[in-house]
Amino acid sequence: MDGLETKPGFTSLNPLSAPSAPAPALPPAASAGTKRKRDTQPKFYAVRVGKEPGVYHTWLECLDQVRGFPKSVFKSFPSMTEAQAFIAGERDLTNGVDAAGKLGMPQKWYGVRSGRVPGVYTSWQGVLDQIRGWKGPKHKMFKTRAEAELFVKEGAHGMNGHGSAVESIESNGMPNKKKAKITIKPDPDFHEHIDYLPGEAPLDGAEDDFDATITLSHTDPATSLRFKTEKERSRTTYSVARPARLAPIRIYTDGSSLANGRAEAMAGVGVYFGPGDGRNVSEGLQGTKQTNQRAEVTAVLRALEACPKDRRVVILTDSRYAINCCSEWFRKWRANGWVNAAGKSVENRDLIQKVVDNLEERLRMNEHRHVESDEEDEADDGESNGVAQNGGAKGYWERGPAGVKFVWVKGHAKDPGNEAADGLATAGARGARELVEADENF
């Protein structure tokens, strides 16, 4: 036979190679105390799933290919033709062995009523070829061929009936009338009686061809997929709602002064990025003036220093004083030489000017950039838990792709972010007071 590759005791399915003479088969040893008649007929061992699929002439060679190989499929045959047919995936009806190597399994018949080529098929792969990508497929598995043929025939009769109805409507000569719409309800027994392996069932309603009911198996080395347990299927999962690049950085700030207005006052600064965030700040206020207003403006400054200068930022604070100083009042003060309407020097000018300098630097650094989309430019304009300055109008510093938006939130109103920032500020003030008291007692 030309076209079969040969090795000692091995015949490949490569059509460009040639066979070798079959070696005598070595049957397994008989059990103790039992005499078996030696079978002198040659055997062909077909390995369909193994280390190296092919036809082997000895049991030992076949054993080398399947031993230790997960879910190996092999069988002996009296002729080369039957062995090659088994490897090619044809069914061995005499012994109940199908192409997947399932021994003793009854024949299954698949009726495809609606698909590319309606008919009766004997393999699930053949069914998939007809229904995959087909709109509204209908198929069902049966134990007998007659039942499968009847299923397909009933579908054909149903379609013929609908076809004649459509033809009669069209032949009535009523062009202004709408044609009757035919709705074929899906078969409720769509996948009834079909035992699918993990990852092989049709993905009805699945997104992106991903079956959410299966997962990787880490315990069974023989299989790579398994069905999820009930607990795994009901587990809550989280996903990103929108691209992170469009989301501004939200920062809560607050200041606190223990015994505010008195000589022994001690102030603290609180900046809250999020739970467990390493950028969170809780520290005492520096300098001799330990007022609540200086602590609130300092918290805004520390927030700006901690975040990137090329990202949009939303600063949420319960201090209208800090918002107005940094976004409104500073323009008149600076034009008047940092003198207020009463002709006095502006309080906390040193801190306010540092905040303004930081904001102006952000604008200069991002002048070459442009707002990438209207979505980014309008991102987070409507705060659900706060009110923007000027009744929602765009603030002075909200220009450009790295703009800063100030949002006022009501203090002590159970806002989680505001309460967290207040706690950080209070802890910073208490820590500073403890250090001063310890230094005085030293």
Short mmCIF file of C-alpha atoms in Angstrom, two decimals:
data_model
loop_
_atom_site.label_atom_id
_atom_site.label_comp_id
_atom_site.label_asym_id
_atom_site.label_seq_id
_atom_site.Cartn_x
_atom_site.Cartn_y
_atom_site.Cartn_z
CA MET A 1 0.00 0.00 0.00
CA ASP A 2 1.66 3.21 -1.17
CA GLY A 3 1.33 6.30 0.96
CA LEU A 4 1.70 4.95 4.53
CA GLU A 5 4.64 5.90 6.73
CA THR A 6 6.27 2.98 8.57
CA LYS A 7 8.22 2.58 11.76
CA PRO A 8 9.02 -0.63 13.63
CA GLY A 9 5.57 -1.88 14.54
CA PHE A 10 3.84 1.45 13.69
CA THR A 11 1.75 2.69 10.80
CA SER A 12 1.04 6.42 10.50
CA LEU A 13 -1.91 8.02 8.76
CA ASN A 14 0.41 10.20 6.69
CA PRO A 15 -0.63 9.45 3.07
CA LEU A 16 2.91 10.18 1.80
CA SER A 17 4.58 7.28 3.58
CA ALA A 18 4.59 3.46 3.19
CA PRO A 19 3.68 0.58 5.59
CA SER A 20 5.84 -2.09 7.13
CA ALA A 21 4.97 -5.74 7.50
CA PRO A 22 2.69 -6.29 10.46
CA ALA A 23 4.39 -7.75 13.51
CA PRO A 24 2.66 -10.48 15.51
CA ALA A 25 0.44 -9.10 18.25
CA LEU A 26 1.25 -9.73 21.90
CA PRO A 27 -2.02 -10.26 23.75
CA PRO A 28 -2.16 -9.54 27.49
CA ALA A 29 -1.07 -12.40 29.73
CA ALA A 30 -3.79 -14.78 30.85
CA SER A 31 -4.72 -14.92 34.51
CA ALA A 32 -3.15 -17.55 36.74
CA GLY A 33 -4.54 -21.06 36.39
CA THR A 34 -6.25 -20.30 33.07
CA LYS A 35 -5.13 -21.49 29.67
CA ARG A 36 -6.02 -19.39 26.69
CA LYS A 37 -5.70 -20.32 23.06
CA ARG A 38 -3.13 -18.10 21.39
CA ASP A 39 -4.66 -15.89 18.73
CA THR A 40 -2.53 -16.22 15.65
CA GLN A 41 -4.45 -13.61 13.65
CA PRO A 42 -2.69 -10.22 13.36
CA LYS A 43 -4.22 -7.26 15.21
CA PHE A 44 -4.07 -3.59 14.41
CA TYR A 45 -4.12 -1.29 17.43
CA ALA A 46 -5.66 2.09 16.54
CA VAL A 47 -4.72 4.97 18.87
CA ARG A 48 -7.09 7.83 18.14
CA VAL A 49 -6.18 9.96 21.17
CA GLY A 50 -2.72 9.43 22.64
CA LYS A 51 0.86 10.64 22.60
CA GLU A 52 1.20 9.90 18.87
CA PRO A 53 -2.05 8.83 17.16
CA GLY A 54 -1.74 6.12 14.56
CA VAL A 55 -2.01 2.37 13.93
CA TYR A 56 0.33 0.07 15.89
CA HIS A 57 1.01 -3.64 15.41
CA THR A 58 1.83 -4.67 19.00
CA TRP A 59 0.05 -4.16 22.27
CA LEU A 60 3.22 -2.92 23.98
CA GLU A 61 3.67 -0.17 21.40
CA CYS A 62 0.04 0.83 21.79
CA LEU A 63 0.46 0.85 25.57
CA ASP A 64 3.42 3.23 25.31
CA GLN A 65 1.20 5.75 23.50
CA VAL A 66 -1.77 5.68 25.89
CA ARG A 67 -0.21 5.01 29.31
CA GLY A 68 -0.32 8.23 31.34
CA PHE A 69 -2.14 10.14 28.59
CA PRO A 70 -5.40 11.68 29.91
CA LYS A 71 -8.59 10.34 28.31
CA SER A 72 -6.78 8.25 25.73
CA VAL A 73 -8.89 6.51 23.05
CA PHE A 74 -7.70 3.26 21.44
CA LYS A 75 -9.02 -0.10 20.18
CA SER A 76 -7.79 -3.22 18.37
CA PHE A 77 -9.13 -4.28 14.96
CA PRO A 78 -8.61 -7.35 12.75
CA SER A 79 -7.94 -5.21 9.67
CA MET A 80 -6.01 -2.06 8.80
CA THR A 81 -9.08 -0.55 7.11
CA GLU A 82 -11.18 -0.72 10.28
CA ALA A 83 -8.35 0.71 12.37
CA GLN A 84 -7.87 3.64 10.02
CA ALA A 85 -11.62 4.29 9.93
CA PHE A 86 -11.69 4.39 13.73
CA ILE A 87 -8.89 6.97 13.82
CA ALA A 88 -10.60 9.02 11.11
CA GLY A 89 -13.60 9.38 13.41
CA GLU A 90 -16.02 6.93 11.81
CA ARG A 91 -18.29 5.05 14.18
CA ASP A 92 -17.76 1.37 14.98
CA LEU A 93 -21.38 0.28 15.14
CA THR A 94 -20.53 -3.37 15.85
CA ASN A 95 -19.09 -2.62 19.28
CA GLY A 96 -20.83 0.61 20.24
CA VAL A 97 -17.71 2.77 20.03
CA ASP A 98 -18.22 6.26 18.65
CA ALA A 99 -15.67 8.77 17.37
CA ALA A 100 -15.11 10.11 20.87
CA GLY A 101 -14.19 6.65 22.14
CA LYS A 102 -17.20 6.18 24.42
CA LEU A 103 -17.58 2.44 24.93
CA GLY A 104 -20.99 0.88 25.34
CA MET A 105 -22.86 4.12 24.61
CA PRO A 106 -26.11 3.79 22.61
CA GLN A 107 -26.37 5.39 19.19
CA LYS A 108 -27.68 8.96 19.24
CA TRP A 109 -29.61 10.54 16.40
CA TYR A 110 -29.76 14.31 16.05
CA GLY A 111 -32.61 15.88 14.13
CA VAL A 112 -31.92 19.35 12.70
CA ARG A 113 -35.24 20.95 11.81
CA SER A 114 -33.94 24.49 11.19
CA GLY A 115 -30.33 24.96 10.07
CA ARG A 116 -28.13 25.20 7.02
CA VAL A 117 -28.99 21.68 5.84
CA PRO A 118 -31.96 20.17 7.76
CA GLY A 119 -31.74 16.44 8.26
CA VAL A 120 -30.65 13.64 10.60
CA TYR A 121 -27.06 13.52 11.90
CA THR A 122 -25.19 10.96 13.98
CA SER A 123 -22.56 13.24 15.54
CA TRP A 124 -22.83 16.42 17.57
CA GLN A 125 -20.11 18.04 15.48
CA GLY A 126 -22.27 17.54 12.42
CA VAL A 127 -25.13 19.30 14.21
CA LEU A 128 -22.88 22.21 15.22
CA ASP A 129 -21.83 22.68 11.60
CA GLN A 130 -25.49 23.21 10.69
CA ILE A 131 -26.67 25.44 13.59
CA ARG A 132 -23.64 27.52 14.58
CA GLY A 133 -24.30 31.08 13.41
CA TRP A 134 -27.76 30.17 12.12
CA LYS A 135 -30.59 32.45 13.24
CA GLY A 136 -33.27 30.54 15.16
CA PRO A 137 -31.86 27.00 14.88
CA LYS A 138 -33.98 24.01 15.94
CA HIS A 139 -32.56 20.62 16.79
CA LYS A 140 -33.13 17.71 19.16
CA MET A 141 -31.52 14.42 20.12
CA PHE A 142 -33.39 11.10 19.80
CA LYS A 143 -32.66 7.47 20.61
CA THR A 144 -33.94 6.19 17.26
CA ARG A 145 -33.52 7.37 13.69
CA ALA A 146 -37.27 7.17 13.05
CA GLU A 147 -38.00 9.70 15.79
CA ALA A 148 -35.34 12.07 14.45
CA GLU A 149 -36.71 11.80 10.89
CA LEU A 150 -40.24 12.46 12.15
CA PHE A 151 -39.01 15.55 14.02
CA VAL A 152 -37.40 16.93 10.84
CA LYS A 153 -40.41 15.99 8.68
CA GLU A 154 -42.87 17.76 11.01
CA GLY A 155 -40.79 20.90 10.76
CA ALA A 156 -40.79 20.70 6.96
CA HIS A 157 -44.60 20.30 6.90
CA GLY A 158 -45.00 23.26 9.23
CA MET A 159 -42.87 25.46 7.00
CA ASN A 160 -44.79 24.33 3.90
CA GLY A 161 -48.05 25.30 5.57
CA HIS A 162 -46.72 28.74 6.41
CA GLY A 163 -45.35 29.10 2.90
CA SER A 164 -48.72 28.39 1.31
CA ALA A 165 -50.37 30.90 3.63
CA VAL A 166 -47.94 33.60 2.61
CA GLU A 167 -48.44 32.76 -1.07
CA SER A 168 -52.22 33.04 -0.78
CA ILE A 169 -51.98 36.46 0.86
CA GLU A 170 -49.64 37.77 -1.80
CA SER A 171 -51.85 36.48 -4.63
CA ASN A 172 -54.91 38.44 -3.48
CA GLY A 173 -53.63 41.53 -5.23
CA MET A 174 -53.69 43.93 -2.26
CA PRO A 175 -50.46 45.96 -2.57
CA ASN A 176 -51.53 48.53 0.05
CA LYS A 177 -52.11 45.90 2.71
CA LYS A 178 -49.33 44.83 5.01
CA LYS A 179 -48.26 41.24 4.59
CA ALA A 180 -48.94 38.89 7.45
CA LYS A 181 -46.00 38.47 9.77
CA ILE A 182 -45.13 34.90 10.64
CA THR A 183 -43.66 34.28 14.06
CA ILE A 184 -42.22 30.85 14.76
CA LYS A 185 -41.91 30.27 18.49
CA PRO A 186 -38.72 28.56 19.65
CA ASP A 187 -38.95 24.92 20.55
CA PRO A 188 -39.21 24.65 24.38
CA ASP A 189 -37.27 21.37 24.18
CA PHE A 190 -34.37 23.12 22.43
CA HIS A 191 -31.57 21.27 24.21
CA GLU A 192 -33.59 18.60 25.98
CA HIS A 193 -31.96 15.22 26.62
CA ILE A 194 -28.53 16.33 25.41
CA ASP A 195 -25.68 15.77 27.85
CA TYR A 196 -23.06 18.38 27.01
CA LEU A 197 -19.49 18.31 28.21
CA PRO A 198 -18.17 21.53 29.81
CA GLY A 199 -17.49 24.09 27.10
CA GLU A 200 -19.28 22.19 24.28
CA ALA A 201 -22.89 23.37 24.63
CA PRO A 202 -24.37 26.08 22.37
CA LEU A 203 -23.97 29.52 23.95
CA ASP A 204 -27.58 30.73 24.01
CA GLY A 205 -27.60 34.34 25.22
CA ALA A 206 -23.89 34.34 26.02
CA GLU A 207 -21.87 37.48 25.32
CA ASP A 208 -18.68 37.41 23.25
CA ASP A 209 -18.95 33.59 22.95
CA PHE A 210 -18.14 33.23 26.66
CA ASP A 211 -20.02 30.65 28.71
CA ALA A 212 -20.39 32.05 32.23
CA THR A 213 -21.31 28.63 33.67
CA ILE A 214 -17.87 27.02 33.20
CA THR A 215 -14.46 27.71 34.71
CA LEU A 216 -10.94 26.32 34.64
CA SER A 217 -10.35 23.21 36.73
CA HIS A 218 -7.31 23.31 39.01
CA THR A 219 -7.94 20.01 40.81
CA ASP A 220 -8.49 17.48 38.03
CA PRO A 221 -5.39 17.23 35.81
CA ALA A 222 -7.31 15.16 33.24
CA THR A 223 -9.67 17.99 32.33
CA SER A 224 -9.17 21.70 31.85
CA LEU A 225 -12.82 22.80 32.19
CA ARG A 226 -15.59 22.14 34.71
CA PHE A 227 -19.03 23.48 35.47
CA LYS A 228 -19.27 26.11 38.23
CA THR A 229 -20.91 25.23 41.52
CA GLU A 230 -24.11 26.95 42.65
CA LYS A 231 -22.09 29.13 45.03
CA GLU A 232 -19.72 30.18 42.25
CA ARG A 233 -22.60 31.01 39.88
CA SER A 234 -24.35 33.22 42.46
CA ARG A 235 -21.19 35.04 43.54
CA THR A 236 -21.23 38.80 42.95
CA THR A 237 -18.61 40.06 40.52
CA TYR A 238 -17.55 43.63 39.83
CA SER A 239 -16.49 45.26 36.58
CA VAL A 240 -15.32 48.68 35.47
CA ALA A 241 -18.25 50.84 34.37
CA ARG A 242 -16.25 53.17 32.13
CA PRO A 243 -12.64 53.75 31.08
CA ALA A 244 -10.52 55.01 33.96
CA ARG A 245 -8.85 57.63 31.79
CA LEU A 246 -12.13 59.58 31.59
CA ALA A 247 -12.74 59.53 35.33
CA PRO A 248 -11.38 62.49 37.34
CA ILE A 249 -9.60 61.94 40.64
CA ARG A 250 -12.04 62.68 43.48
CA ILE A 251 -10.48 63.98 46.70
CA TYR A 252 -12.16 64.97 49.96
CA THR A 253 -10.41 67.61 52.08
CA ASP A 254 -11.10 69.08 55.52
CA GLY A 255 -9.46 71.04 58.31
CA SER A 256 -9.97 70.85 62.06
CA SER A 257 -8.90 73.10 64.94
CA LEU A 258 -9.24 72.00 68.54
CA ALA A 259 -10.07 75.03 70.73
CA ASN A 260 -10.29 77.19 67.61
CA GLY A 261 -9.81 80.92 68.29
CA ARG A 262 -7.91 80.45 71.53
CA ALA A 263 -4.20 80.64 72.21
CA GLU A 264 -3.96 76.90 72.93
CA ALA A 265 -5.68 75.94 69.65
CA MET A 266 -4.18 73.04 67.66
CA ALA A 267 -5.22 72.42 64.06
CA GLY A 268 -5.00 69.40 61.76
CA VAL A 269 -5.23 68.66 58.03
CA GLY A 270 -7.21 65.80 56.43
CA VAL A 271 -7.03 64.62 52.79
CA TYR A 272 -8.99 61.52 51.77
CA PHE A 273 -8.45 59.76 48.41
CA GLY A 274 -10.15 56.52 49.37
CA PRO A 275 -10.10 53.64 51.88
CA GLY A 276 -6.56 52.41 52.50
CA ASP A 277 -5.10 54.82 49.92
CA GLY A 278 -1.45 55.61 50.63
CA ARG A 279 -1.99 59.22 49.53
CA ASN A 280 -4.37 59.96 52.41
CA VAL A 281 -3.08 62.74 54.69
CA SER A 282 -3.57 63.18 58.45
CA GLU A 283 -1.16 65.68 59.97
CA GLY A 284 -0.93 68.71 62.22
CA LEU A 285 -1.01 72.23 60.78
CA GLN A 286 2.39 73.88 60.55
CA GLY A 287 3.04 77.42 61.73
CA THR A 288 2.01 79.56 64.69
CA LYS A 289 -1.50 80.38 63.46
CA GLN A 290 -3.58 77.32 64.32
CA THR A 291 -6.94 78.31 62.84
CA ASN A 292 -9.62 76.22 61.18
CA GLN A 293 -9.54 78.29 57.97
CA ARG A 294 -5.78 77.88 57.53
CA ALA A 295 -6.18 74.13 58.02
CA GLU A 296 -8.92 73.95 55.35
CA VAL A 297 -6.87 75.86 52.75
CA THR A 298 -3.79 73.79 53.61
CA ALA A 299 -5.80 70.59 53.01
CA VAL A 300 -6.63 71.79 49.48
CA LEU A 301 -2.95 72.55 48.86
CA ARG A 302 -1.85 69.11 50.11
CA ALA A 303 -4.44 67.42 47.85
CA LEU A 304 -3.16 69.26 44.76
CA GLU A 305 0.43 68.38 45.65
CA ALA A 306 -0.42 64.68 45.98
CA CYS A 307 -2.25 64.17 42.66
CA PRO A 308 -0.82 64.09 39.10
CA LYS A 309 -0.76 67.39 37.23
CA ASP A 310 -2.04 65.86 33.98
CA ARG A 311 -5.31 64.45 35.37
CA ARG A 312 -8.69 66.02 35.96
CA VAL A 313 -9.40 66.55 39.66
CA VAL A 314 -12.54 67.07 41.74
CA ILE A 315 -11.95 68.49 45.25
CA LEU A 316 -14.89 68.05 47.61
CA THR A 317 -14.89 70.12 50.81
CA ASP A 318 -17.39 71.55 53.30
CA SER A 319 -15.44 74.84 53.46
CA ARG A 320 -17.00 77.58 51.33
CA TYR A 321 -14.17 79.82 52.53
CA ALA A 322 -11.52 77.58 50.92
CA ILE A 323 -13.50 77.30 47.66
CA ASN A 324 -14.15 81.05 47.34
CA CYS A 325 -10.58 82.03 48.23
CA CYS A 326 -9.05 79.71 45.62
CA SER A 327 -11.55 80.18 42.77
CA GLU A 328 -13.19 83.63 43.13
CA TRP A 329 -11.83 86.14 45.62
CA PHE A 330 -8.16 85.76 44.78
CA ARG A 331 -8.61 87.55 41.42
CA LYS A 332 -9.79 90.81 43.02
CA TRP A 333 -7.27 90.53 45.83
CA ARG A 334 -4.39 90.03 43.44
CA ALA A 335 -5.52 92.95 41.26
CA ASN A 336 -5.65 95.16 44.40
CA GLY A 337 -2.22 94.11 45.63
CA TRP A 338 -3.60 91.48 48.04
CA VAL A 339 -5.64 94.03 49.97
CA ASN A 340 -9.29 93.33 50.81
CA ALA A 341 -12.27 95.67 50.55
CA ALA A 342 -11.57 97.02 54.04
CA GLY A 343 -8.07 98.04 52.99
CA LYS A 344 -6.41 95.39 55.15
CA SER A 345 -3.98 92.67 54.13
CA VAL A 346 -5.66 89.45 53.08
CA GLU A 347 -5.64 86.80 55.79
CA ASN A 348 -3.86 83.56 54.91
CA ARG A 349 -2.42 85.09 51.74
CA ASP A 350 0.64 82.83 51.90
CA LEU A 351 -1.46 79.65 51.66
CA ILE A 352 -3.96 81.01 49.13
CA GLN A 353 -1.16 82.15 46.83
CA LYS A 354 0.47 78.70 46.97
CA VAL A 355 -2.82 77.07 45.91
CA VAL A 356 -3.29 79.56 43.05
CA ASP A 357 0.31 79.07 41.88
CA ASN A 358 -0.23 75.30 41.81
CA LEU A 359 -3.43 75.63 39.78
CA GLU A 360 -1.85 78.03 37.28
CA GLU A 361 1.09 75.67 36.85
CA ARG A 362 -1.34 72.87 35.96
CA LEU A 363 -2.87 75.06 33.24
CA ARG A 364 0.51 75.95 31.75
CA MET A 365 1.71 72.34 31.74
CA ASN A 366 -1.35 71.17 29.79
CA GLU A 367 -1.74 74.01 27.29
CA HIS A 368 -0.48 71.76 24.47
CA ARG A 369 -3.15 69.15 25.18
CA HIS A 370 -6.74 69.23 24.06
CA VAL A 371 -9.86 67.75 25.57
CA GLU A 372 -10.05 64.34 23.92
CA SER A 373 -13.83 64.11 23.86
CA ASP A 374 -16.99 65.84 25.00
CA GLU A 375 -17.50 62.97 27.42
CA GLU A 376 -14.21 63.74 29.15
CA ASP A 377 -14.87 67.49 29.13
CA GLU A 378 -18.25 66.98 30.77
CA ALA A 379 -17.23 64.10 33.03
CA ASP A 380 -18.53 64.40 36.55
CA ASP A 381 -20.20 67.79 35.96
CA GLY A 382 -23.26 66.75 37.94
CA GLU A 383 -22.28 65.71 41.48
CA SER A 384 -24.94 63.58 43.14
CA ASN A 385 -23.66 64.31 46.63
CA GLY A 386 -22.65 67.95 46.32
CA VAL A 387 -23.32 71.28 44.63
CA ALA A 388 -20.74 72.94 42.40
CA GLN A 389 -19.82 76.53 43.00
CA ASN A 390 -21.93 79.22 41.27
CA GLY A 391 -24.98 76.96 41.30
CA GLY A 392 -23.48 74.37 38.97
CA ALA A 393 -21.75 76.76 36.52
CA LYS A 394 -18.30 75.74 35.34
CA GLY A 395 -15.63 77.01 37.72
CA TYR A 396 -12.59 79.14 36.93
CA TRP A 397 -10.11 76.24 37.12
CA GLU A 398 -12.15 73.63 35.21
CA ARG A 399 -10.56 74.52 31.86
CA GLY A 400 -8.55 72.01 29.87
CA PRO A 401 -7.93 68.27 30.17
CA ALA A 402 -6.37 68.65 33.65
CA GLY A 403 -8.89 71.08 35.11
CA VAL A 404 -9.73 71.22 38.81
CA LYS A 405 -13.32 71.39 39.98
CA PHE A 406 -14.30 72.52 43.49
CA VAL A 407 -17.48 70.99 44.92
CA TRP A 408 -19.07 72.02 48.20
CA VAL A 409 -20.58 69.28 50.37
CA LYS A 410 -22.55 69.76 53.53
CA GLY A 411 -20.52 68.92 56.60
CA HIS A 412 -21.64 66.35 59.17
CA ALA A 413 -24.37 65.11 56.80
CA LYS A 414 -23.24 61.47 56.75
CA ASP A 415 -21.25 61.82 53.53
CA PRO A 416 -18.73 58.94 53.81
CA GLY A 417 -15.92 60.84 52.08
CA ASN A 418 -16.46 64.03 54.08
CA GLU A 419 -16.63 62.12 57.35
CA ALA A 420 -13.40 60.30 56.48
CA ALA A 421 -11.59 63.57 55.71
CA ASP A 422 -12.93 65.11 58.94
CA GLY A 423 -11.66 62.12 60.92
CA LEU A 424 -8.19 62.45 59.36
CA ALA A 425 -8.08 66.18 60.16
CA THR A 426 -9.20 65.65 63.76
CA ALA A 427 -6.66 62.86 64.23
CA GLY A 428 -3.93 65.15 62.88
CA ALA A 429 -4.87 67.92 65.32
CA ARG A 430 -4.92 65.53 68.29
CA GLY A 431 -1.59 64.06 67.31
CA ALA A 432 -0.05 67.53 67.11
CA ARG A 433 -1.45 68.45 70.52
CA GLU A 434 -0.06 65.27 72.06
CA LEU A 435 3.39 66.08 70.66
CA VAL A 436 3.28 69.59 72.12
CA GLU A 437 2.14 68.31 75.52
CA ALA A 438 4.83 65.64 75.52
CA ASP A 439 7.47 68.24 74.65
CA GLU A 440 6.28 70.53 77.47
CA ASN A 441 6.39 67.67 79.98
CA PHE A 442 9.83 66.52 78.90
#
